[in-house]
mmCIF file with all atom_site columns, C-alpha atoms in Angstrom:
data_model
loop_
_atom_site.group_PDB
_atom_site.id
_atom_site.type_symbol
_atom_site.label_atom_id
_atom_site.label_alt_id
_atom_site.label_comp_id
_atom_site.label_asym_id
_atom_site.label_entity_id
_atom_site.label_seq_id
_atom_site.pdbx_PDB_ins_code
_atom_site.Cartn_x
_atom_site.Cartn_y
_atom_site.Cartn_z
_atom_site.occupancy
_atom_site.B_iso_or_equiv
_atom_site.pdbx_formal_charge
_atom_site.auth_seq_id
_atom_site.auth_comp_id
_atom_site.auth_asym_id
_atom_site.auth_atom_id
_atom_site.pdbx_PDB_model_num
ATOM 1   C CA . UNK R 1 1   ? 34.765 84.038 80.062  1.00 0.00 ? 251 UNK R CA 1
ATOM 2   C CA . UNK R 1 2   ? 38.241 83.214 78.824  1.00 0.00 ? 252 UNK R CA 1
ATOM 3   C CA . UNK R 1 3   ? 40.050 81.263 81.562  1.00 0.00 ? 253 UNK R CA 1
ATOM 4   C CA . UNK R 1 4   ? 43.686 80.379 81.006  1.00 0.00 ? 254 UNK R CA 1
ATOM 5   C CA . UNK R 1 5   ? 45.476 77.754 83.077  1.00 0.00 ? 255 UNK R CA 1
ATOM 6   C CA . UNK R 1 6   ? 49.255 77.744 83.433  1.00 0.00 ? 256 UNK R CA 1
ATOM 7   C CA . UNK R 1 7   ? 51.262 75.122 85.331  1.00 0.00 ? 257 UNK R CA 1
ATOM 8   C CA . UNK R 1 8   ? 53.817 76.698 87.687  1.00 0.00 ? 258 UNK R CA 1
ATOM 9   C CA . UNK R 1 9   ? 55.967 75.754 90.680  1.00 0.00 ? 259 UNK R CA 1
ATOM 10  C CA . UNK R 1 10  ? 55.527 78.114 93.639  1.00 0.00 ? 260 UNK R CA 1
ATOM 11  C CA . UNK R 1 11  ? 57.045 77.923 97.136  1.00 0.00 ? 261 UNK R CA 1
ATOM 12  C CA . UNK R 1 12  ? 54.373 76.583 99.476  1.00 0.00 ? 262 UNK R CA 1
ATOM 13  C CA . UNK R 1 13  ? 54.918 79.430 101.938 1.00 0.00 ? 263 UNK R CA 1
ATOM 14  C CA . UNK R 1 14  ? 53.897 81.968 99.274  1.00 0.00 ? 264 UNK R CA 1
ATOM 15  C CA . UNK R 1 15  ? 50.398 80.480 98.924  1.00 0.00 ? 265 UNK R CA 1
ATOM 16  C CA . UNK R 1 16  ? 47.524 81.299 101.264 1.00 0.00 ? 266 UNK R CA 1
ATOM 17  C CA . UNK R 1 17  ? 43.934 80.057 101.301 1.00 0.00 ? 267 UNK R CA 1
ATOM 18  C CA . UNK R 1 18  ? 41.573 82.332 99.391  1.00 0.00 ? 268 UNK R CA 1
ATOM 19  C CA . UNK R 1 19  ? 39.440 84.534 101.661 1.00 0.00 ? 269 UNK R CA 1
ATOM 20  C CA . UNK R 1 20  ? 36.358 82.484 100.688 1.00 0.00 ? 270 UNK R CA 1
ATOM 21  C CA . UNK R 1 21  ? 37.790 79.603 102.733 1.00 0.00 ? 271 UNK R CA 1
ATOM 22  C CA . UNK R 1 22  ? 38.278 81.851 105.770 1.00 0.00 ? 272 UNK R CA 1
ATOM 23  C CA . UNK R 1 23  ? 34.926 83.673 105.883 1.00 0.00 ? 273 UNK R CA 1
ATOM 24  C CA . UNK R 1 24  ? 32.418 82.988 108.697 1.00 0.00 ? 274 UNK R CA 1
ATOM 25  C CA . UNK R 1 25  ? 30.695 79.679 108.046 1.00 0.00 ? 275 UNK R CA 1
ATOM 26  C CA . UNK R 1 26  ? 33.505 78.498 105.790 1.00 0.00 ? 276 UNK R CA 1
ATOM 27  C CA . UNK R 1 27  ? 36.425 78.848 108.207 1.00 0.00 ? 277 UNK R CA 1
ATOM 28  C CA . UNK R 1 28  ? 35.013 76.043 110.343 1.00 0.00 ? 278 UNK R CA 1
ATOM 29  C CA . UNK R 1 29  ? 35.001 73.712 107.336 1.00 0.00 ? 279 UNK R CA 1
ATOM 30  C CA . UNK R 1 30  ? 38.528 74.768 106.357 1.00 0.00 ? 280 UNK R CA 1
ATOM 31  C CA . UNK R 1 31  ? 39.870 74.228 109.894 1.00 0.00 ? 281 UNK R CA 1
ATOM 32  C CA . UNK R 1 32  ? 38.069 70.870 110.119 1.00 0.00 ? 282 UNK R CA 1
ATOM 33  C CA . UNK R 1 33  ? 39.556 69.830 106.765 1.00 0.00 ? 283 UNK R CA 1
ATOM 34  C CA . UNK R 1 34  ? 43.051 70.824 107.921 1.00 0.00 ? 284 UNK R CA 1
ATOM 35  C CA . UNK R 1 35  ? 42.551 68.970 111.227 1.00 0.00 ? 285 UNK R CA 1
ATOM 36  C CA . UNK R 1 36  ? 41.107 65.813 109.667 1.00 0.00 ? 286 UNK R CA 1
ATOM 37  C CA . UNK R 1 37  ? 43.852 65.624 107.063 1.00 0.00 ? 287 UNK R CA 1
ATOM 38  C CA . UNK R 1 38  ? 46.698 66.366 109.492 1.00 0.00 ? 288 UNK R CA 1
ATOM 39  C CA . UNK R 1 39  ? 46.745 62.927 111.128 1.00 0.00 ? 289 UNK R CA 1
ATOM 40  C CA . UNK R 1 40  ? 46.906 60.744 108.005 1.00 0.00 ? 290 UNK R CA 1
ATOM 41  C CA . UNK R 1 41  ? 49.110 63.289 106.226 1.00 0.00 ? 291 UNK R CA 1
ATOM 42  C CA . UNK R 1 42  ? 51.940 63.062 108.724 1.00 0.00 ? 292 UNK R CA 1
ATOM 43  C CA . UNK R 1 43  ? 52.413 59.403 107.774 1.00 0.00 ? 293 UNK R CA 1
ATOM 44  C CA . UNK R 1 44  ? 52.823 60.154 104.065 1.00 0.00 ? 294 UNK R CA 1
ATOM 45  C CA . UNK R 1 45  ? 56.230 60.315 102.467 1.00 0.00 ? 295 UNK R CA 1
ATOM 46  C CA . UNK R 1 46  ? 57.332 63.468 100.666 1.00 0.00 ? 296 UNK R CA 1
ATOM 47  C CA . UNK R 1 47  ? 57.097 61.522 97.412  1.00 0.00 ? 297 UNK R CA 1
ATOM 48  C CA . UNK R 1 48  ? 53.471 60.629 98.177  1.00 0.00 ? 298 UNK R CA 1
ATOM 49  C CA . UNK R 1 49  ? 52.608 64.287 98.805  1.00 0.00 ? 299 UNK R CA 1
ATOM 50  C CA . UNK R 1 50  ? 54.139 65.323 95.474  1.00 0.00 ? 300 UNK R CA 1
ATOM 51  C CA . UNK R 1 51  ? 52.256 62.508 93.724  1.00 0.00 ? 301 UNK R CA 1
ATOM 52  C CA . UNK R 1 52  ? 49.043 63.764 95.342  1.00 0.00 ? 302 UNK R CA 1
ATOM 53  C CA . UNK R 1 53  ? 49.817 67.299 94.149  1.00 0.00 ? 303 UNK R CA 1
ATOM 54  C CA . UNK R 1 54  ? 50.266 66.006 90.597  1.00 0.00 ? 304 UNK R CA 1
ATOM 55  C CA . UNK R 1 55  ? 47.029 63.981 90.727  1.00 0.00 ? 305 UNK R CA 1
ATOM 56  C CA . UNK R 1 56  ? 44.988 66.669 92.511  1.00 0.00 ? 306 UNK R CA 1
ATOM 57  C CA . UNK R 1 57  ? 46.735 69.966 91.818  1.00 0.00 ? 307 UNK R CA 1
ATOM 58  C CA . UNK R 1 58  ? 46.393 73.106 93.864  1.00 0.00 ? 308 UNK R CA 1
ATOM 59  C CA . UNK R 1 59  ? 44.772 75.867 91.815  1.00 0.00 ? 309 UNK R CA 1
ATOM 60  C CA . UNK R 1 60  ? 45.836 79.443 92.485  1.00 0.00 ? 310 UNK R CA 1
ATOM 61  C CA . UNK R 1 61  ? 45.065 82.980 91.427  1.00 0.00 ? 311 UNK R CA 1
ATOM 62  C CA . UNK R 1 62  ? 47.454 85.886 91.789  1.00 0.00 ? 312 UNK R CA 1
ATOM 63  C CA . UNK R 1 63  ? 46.910 89.486 92.768  1.00 0.00 ? 313 UNK R CA 1
ATOM 64  C CA . UNK R 1 64  ? 49.508 92.155 93.546  1.00 0.00 ? 314 UNK R CA 1
ATOM 65  C CA . UNK R 1 65  ? 47.787 92.872 96.859  1.00 0.00 ? 315 UNK R CA 1
ATOM 66  C CA . UNK R 1 66  ? 47.275 89.302 98.138  1.00 0.00 ? 316 UNK R CA 1
ATOM 67  C CA . UNK R 1 67  ? 49.897 87.277 96.247  1.00 0.00 ? 317 UNK R CA 1
ATOM 68  C CA . UNK R 1 68  ? 48.993 83.663 95.416  1.00 0.00 ? 318 UNK R CA 1
ATOM 69  C CA . UNK R 1 69  ? 45.690 82.372 96.809  1.00 0.00 ? 319 UNK R CA 1
ATOM 70  C CA . UNK R 1 70  ? 44.531 78.761 96.713  1.00 0.00 ? 320 UNK R CA 1
ATOM 71  C CA . UNK R 1 71  ? 41.083 78.576 95.109  1.00 0.00 ? 321 UNK R CA 1
ATOM 72  C CA . UNK R 1 72  ? 40.993 74.853 94.332  1.00 0.00 ? 322 UNK R CA 1
ATOM 73  C CA . UNK R 1 73  ? 42.609 71.663 95.506  1.00 0.00 ? 323 UNK R CA 1
ATOM 74  C CA . UNK R 1 74  ? 42.272 72.849 99.097  1.00 0.00 ? 324 UNK R CA 1
ATOM 75  C CA . UNK R 1 75  ? 42.645 69.306 100.460 1.00 0.00 ? 325 UNK R CA 1
ATOM 76  C CA . UNK R 1 76  ? 45.914 68.801 98.587  1.00 0.00 ? 326 UNK R CA 1
ATOM 77  C CA . UNK R 1 77  ? 47.009 72.248 99.776  1.00 0.00 ? 327 UNK R CA 1
ATOM 78  C CA . UNK R 1 78  ? 46.192 71.367 103.402 1.00 0.00 ? 328 UNK R CA 1
ATOM 79  C CA . UNK R 1 79  ? 48.122 68.109 103.202 1.00 0.00 ? 329 UNK R CA 1
ATOM 80  C CA . UNK R 1 80  ? 51.106 69.855 101.617 1.00 0.00 ? 330 UNK R CA 1
ATOM 81  C CA . UNK R 1 81  ? 51.069 72.476 104.414 1.00 0.00 ? 331 UNK R CA 1
ATOM 82  C CA . UNK R 1 82  ? 51.128 69.675 106.999 1.00 0.00 ? 332 UNK R CA 1
ATOM 83  C CA . UNK R 1 83  ? 53.933 67.701 105.327 1.00 0.00 ? 333 UNK R CA 1
ATOM 84  C CA . UNK R 1 84  ? 56.273 69.984 103.423 1.00 0.00 ? 334 UNK R CA 1
ATOM 85  C CA . UNK R 1 85  ? 58.464 72.907 104.442 1.00 0.00 ? 335 UNK R CA 1
ATOM 86  C CA . UNK R 1 86  ? 57.267 76.355 103.271 1.00 0.00 ? 336 UNK R CA 1
ATOM 87  C CA . UNK R 1 87  ? 60.348 76.687 101.045 1.00 0.00 ? 337 UNK R CA 1
ATOM 88  C CA . UNK R 1 88  ? 59.382 73.659 98.901  1.00 0.00 ? 338 UNK R CA 1
ATOM 89  C CA . UNK R 1 89  ? 58.097 74.706 95.481  1.00 0.00 ? 339 UNK R CA 1
ATOM 90  C CA . UNK R 1 90  ? 54.936 72.786 94.689  1.00 0.00 ? 340 UNK R CA 1
ATOM 91  C CA . UNK R 1 91  ? 53.252 72.256 91.326  1.00 0.00 ? 341 UNK R CA 1
ATOM 92  C CA . UNK R 1 92  ? 50.171 74.449 90.946  1.00 0.00 ? 342 UNK R CA 1
ATOM 93  C CA . UNK R 1 93  ? 47.779 75.468 88.228  1.00 0.00 ? 343 UNK R CA 1
ATOM 94  C CA . UNK R 1 94  ? 47.654 79.255 87.914  1.00 0.00 ? 344 UNK R CA 1
ATOM 95  C CA . UNK R 1 95  ? 44.205 80.353 86.778  1.00 0.00 ? 345 UNK R CA 1
ATOM 96  C CA . UNK R 1 96  ? 44.157 83.660 84.971  1.00 0.00 ? 346 UNK R CA 1
ATOM 97  C CA . UNK R 1 97  ? 41.271 85.979 84.078  1.00 0.00 ? 347 UNK R CA 1
ATOM 98  C CA . UNK R 1 98  ? 38.582 84.788 86.492  1.00 0.00 ? 348 UNK R CA 1
ATOM 99  C CA . UNK R 1 99  ? 36.137 87.316 87.943  1.00 0.00 ? 349 UNK R CA 1
ATOM 100 C CA . UNK R 1 100 ? 35.467 87.492 91.688  1.00 0.00 ? 350 UNK R CA 1
ATOM 101 C CA . UNK R 1 101 ? 32.076 85.717 91.529  1.00 0.00 ? 351 UNK R CA 1
ATOM 102 C CA . UNK R 1 102 ? 33.595 82.868 89.525  1.00 0.00 ? 352 UNK R CA 1
ATOM 103 C CA . UNK R 1 103 ? 36.445 82.608 92.052  1.00 0.00 ? 353 UNK R CA 1
ATOM 104 C CA . UNK R 1 104 ? 34.017 82.305 94.978  1.00 0.00 ? 354 UNK R CA 1
ATOM 105 C CA . UNK R 1 105 ? 31.961 79.717 93.079  1.00 0.00 ? 355 UNK R CA 1
ATOM 106 C CA . UNK R 1 106 ? 35.137 77.798 92.256  1.00 0.00 ? 356 UNK R CA 1
ATOM 107 C CA . UNK R 1 107 ? 36.154 77.738 95.945  1.00 0.00 ? 357 UNK R CA 1
ATOM 108 C CA . UNK R 1 108 ? 32.704 76.584 97.045  1.00 0.00 ? 358 UNK R CA 1
ATOM 109 C CA . UNK R 1 109 ? 32.579 73.901 94.350  1.00 0.00 ? 359 UNK R CA 1
ATOM 110 C CA . UNK R 1 110 ? 35.975 72.635 95.497  1.00 0.00 ? 360 UNK R CA 1
ATOM 111 C CA . UNK R 1 111 ? 34.794 72.329 99.094  1.00 0.00 ? 361 UNK R CA 1
ATOM 112 C CA . UNK R 1 112 ? 31.488 70.631 98.419  1.00 0.00 ? 362 UNK R CA 1
ATOM 113 C CA . UNK R 1 113 ? 32.242 68.493 95.360  1.00 0.00 ? 363 UNK R CA 1
ATOM 114 C CA . UNK R 1 114 ? 35.390 66.973 96.809  1.00 0.00 ? 364 UNK R CA 1
ATOM 115 C CA . UNK R 1 115 ? 33.584 66.272 100.076 1.00 0.00 ? 365 UNK R CA 1
ATOM 116 C CA . UNK R 1 116 ? 30.622 64.684 98.306  1.00 0.00 ? 366 UNK R CA 1
ATOM 117 C CA . UNK R 1 117 ? 32.512 62.788 95.625  1.00 0.00 ? 367 UNK R CA 1
ATOM 118 C CA . UNK R 1 118 ? 35.938 62.000 97.012  1.00 0.00 ? 368 UNK R CA 1
ATOM 119 C CA . UNK R 1 119 ? 35.415 61.414 100.725 1.00 0.00 ? 369 UNK R CA 1
ATOM 120 C CA . UNK R 1 120 ? 36.433 58.076 102.161 1.00 0.00 ? 370 UNK R CA 1
ATOM 121 C CA . UNK R 1 121 ? 33.345 56.474 103.623 1.00 0.00 ? 371 UNK R CA 1
ATOM 122 C CA . UNK R 1 122 ? 35.049 55.159 106.742 1.00 0.00 ? 372 UNK R CA 1
ATOM 123 C CA . UNK R 1 123 ? 38.384 54.296 108.284 1.00 0.00 ? 373 UNK R CA 1
ATOM 124 C CA . UNK R 1 124 ? 37.637 50.648 107.565 1.00 0.00 ? 374 UNK R CA 1
ATOM 125 C CA . UNK R 1 125 ? 37.122 51.457 103.873 1.00 0.00 ? 375 UNK R CA 1
ATOM 126 C CA . UNK R 1 126 ? 40.525 53.119 103.774 1.00 0.00 ? 376 UNK R CA 1
ATOM 127 C CA . UNK R 1 127 ? 42.059 50.144 105.585 1.00 0.00 ? 377 UNK R CA 1
ATOM 128 C CA . UNK R 1 128 ? 40.523 47.748 103.029 1.00 0.00 ? 378 UNK R CA 1
ATOM 129 C CA . UNK R 1 129 ? 41.896 49.865 100.202 1.00 0.00 ? 379 UNK R CA 1
ATOM 130 C CA . UNK R 1 130 ? 45.361 49.832 101.774 1.00 0.00 ? 380 UNK R CA 1
ATOM 131 C CA . UNK R 1 131 ? 45.194 46.034 101.967 1.00 0.00 ? 381 UNK R CA 1
ATOM 132 C CA . UNK R 1 132 ? 44.674 45.643 98.225  1.00 0.00 ? 382 UNK R CA 1
ATOM 133 C CA . UNK R 1 133 ? 47.554 47.954 97.301  1.00 0.00 ? 383 UNK R CA 1
ATOM 134 C CA . UNK R 1 134 ? 50.709 46.107 96.237  1.00 0.00 ? 384 UNK R CA 1
ATOM 135 C CA . UNK R 1 135 ? 53.361 46.348 98.960  1.00 0.00 ? 385 UNK R CA 1
ATOM 136 C CA . UNK R 1 136 ? 55.716 48.124 96.546  1.00 0.00 ? 386 UNK R CA 1
ATOM 137 C CA . UNK R 1 137 ? 53.174 50.946 96.189  1.00 0.00 ? 387 UNK R CA 1
ATOM 138 C CA . UNK R 1 138 ? 52.448 50.987 99.937  1.00 0.00 ? 388 UNK R CA 1
ATOM 139 C CA . UNK R 1 139 ? 56.179 51.245 100.636 1.00 0.00 ? 389 UNK R CA 1
ATOM 140 C CA . UNK R 1 140 ? 56.410 54.272 98.334  1.00 0.00 ? 390 UNK R CA 1
ATOM 141 C CA . UNK R 1 141 ? 53.386 56.028 99.814  1.00 0.00 ? 391 UNK R CA 1
ATOM 142 C CA . UNK R 1 142 ? 53.731 55.412 103.550 1.00 0.00 ? 392 UNK R CA 1
ATOM 143 C CA . UNK R 1 143 ? 56.586 56.120 105.894 1.00 0.00 ? 393 UNK R CA 1
ATOM 144 C CA . UNK R 1 144 ? 58.152 52.905 107.212 1.00 0.00 ? 394 UNK R CA 1
ATOM 145 C CA . UNK R 1 145 ? 57.455 50.878 109.245 1.00 0.00 ? 395 UNK R CA 1
ATOM 146 C CA . UNK R 1 146 ? 53.796 50.445 108.395 1.00 0.00 ? 396 UNK R CA 1
ATOM 147 C CA . UNK R 1 147 ? 52.656 48.102 111.155 1.00 0.00 ? 397 UNK R CA 1
ATOM 148 C CA . UNK R 1 148 ? 49.438 47.826 113.115 1.00 0.00 ? 398 UNK R CA 1
ATOM 149 C CA . UNK R 1 149 ? 50.272 50.754 115.411 1.00 0.00 ? 399 UNK R CA 1
ATOM 150 C CA . UNK R 1 150 ? 51.047 53.141 112.557 1.00 0.00 ? 400 UNK R CA 1
ATOM 151 C CA . UNK R 1 151 ? 47.928 52.090 110.642 1.00 0.00 ? 401 UNK R CA 1
ATOM 152 C CA . UNK R 1 152 ? 45.821 52.639 113.766 1.00 0.00 ? 402 UNK R CA 1
ATOM 153 C CA . UNK R 1 153 ? 47.257 56.134 114.294 1.00 0.00 ? 403 UNK R CA 1
ATOM 154 C CA . UNK R 1 154 ? 46.879 57.019 110.633 1.00 0.00 ? 404 UNK R CA 1
ATOM 155 C CA . UNK R 1 155 ? 43.240 55.854 110.564 1.00 0.00 ? 405 UNK R CA 1
ATOM 156 C CA . UNK R 1 156 ? 42.502 57.339 113.997 1.00 0.00 ? 406 UNK R CA 1
ATOM 157 C CA . UNK R 1 157 ? 41.345 54.015 115.457 1.00 0.00 ? 407 UNK R CA 1
ATOM 158 C CA . UNK R 1 158 ? 42.697 51.626 118.080 1.00 0.00 ? 408 UNK R CA 1
ATOM 159 C CA . UNK R 1 159 ? 45.167 48.830 117.338 1.00 0.00 ? 409 UNK R CA 1
ATOM 160 C CA . UNK R 1 160 ? 42.442 46.389 118.403 1.00 0.00 ? 410 UNK R CA 1
ATOM 161 C CA . UNK R 1 161 ? 40.178 47.758 115.665 1.00 0.00 ? 411 UNK R CA 1
ATOM 162 C CA . UNK R 1 162 ? 42.903 47.233 113.046 1.00 0.00 ? 412 UNK R CA 1
ATOM 163 C CA . UNK R 1 163 ? 43.459 43.684 114.341 1.00 0.00 ? 413 UNK R CA 1
ATOM 164 C CA . UNK R 1 164 ? 39.713 43.020 114.097 1.00 0.00 ? 414 UNK R CA 1
ATOM 165 C CA . UNK R 1 165 ? 39.733 44.212 110.482 1.00 0.00 ? 415 UNK R CA 1
ATOM 166 C CA . UNK R 1 166 ? 42.761 42.003 109.750 1.00 0.00 ? 416 UNK R CA 1
ATOM 167 C CA . UNK R 1 167 ? 40.940 38.979 111.194 1.00 0.00 ? 417 UNK R CA 1
ATOM 168 C CA . UNK R 1 168 ? 37.915 39.702 108.969 1.00 0.00 ? 418 UNK R CA 1
ATOM 169 C CA . UNK R 1 169 ? 40.235 39.706 105.944 1.00 0.00 ? 419 UNK R CA 1
ATOM 170 C CA . UNK R 1 170 ? 41.849 36.379 106.861 1.00 0.00 ? 420 UNK R CA 1
ATOM 171 C CA . UNK R 1 171 ? 38.557 34.469 107.144 1.00 0.00 ? 421 UNK R CA 1
#
């Protein structure tokens, strides 16, 4: 099969999840993904969201009937939907000439491979990663101020938990 990829910029509001993500059995995963990503996403700067979209692009197909459908990069797509206005044009990869079975397989691979390979193991793991980032990078990626309370909300833990993690780091 000859698949052609073309980079484009499309207004976010013109992209919808492919029907594979909204079928029974899959819709629960899609909603859970949107819900789980909504909390940390609201603390990201617009610049961070665009960086994420460059690093992990949304992949779309186009049909006259359905318009643009996201078939890959669903996590990036979910974060963009939570953080950016629908009028913002986002970078996408337009995939051309893919049959319907390949599209479904692509959607399923996106869901399961990103979950298996790219999931953060725990909130504490993410906290540890944030601690090793240079402050200049942290300042670019997170909305100020990035204190204990904001970290706790972003990681969905209590402030006491964040303080406990900080104390572990100091020792």
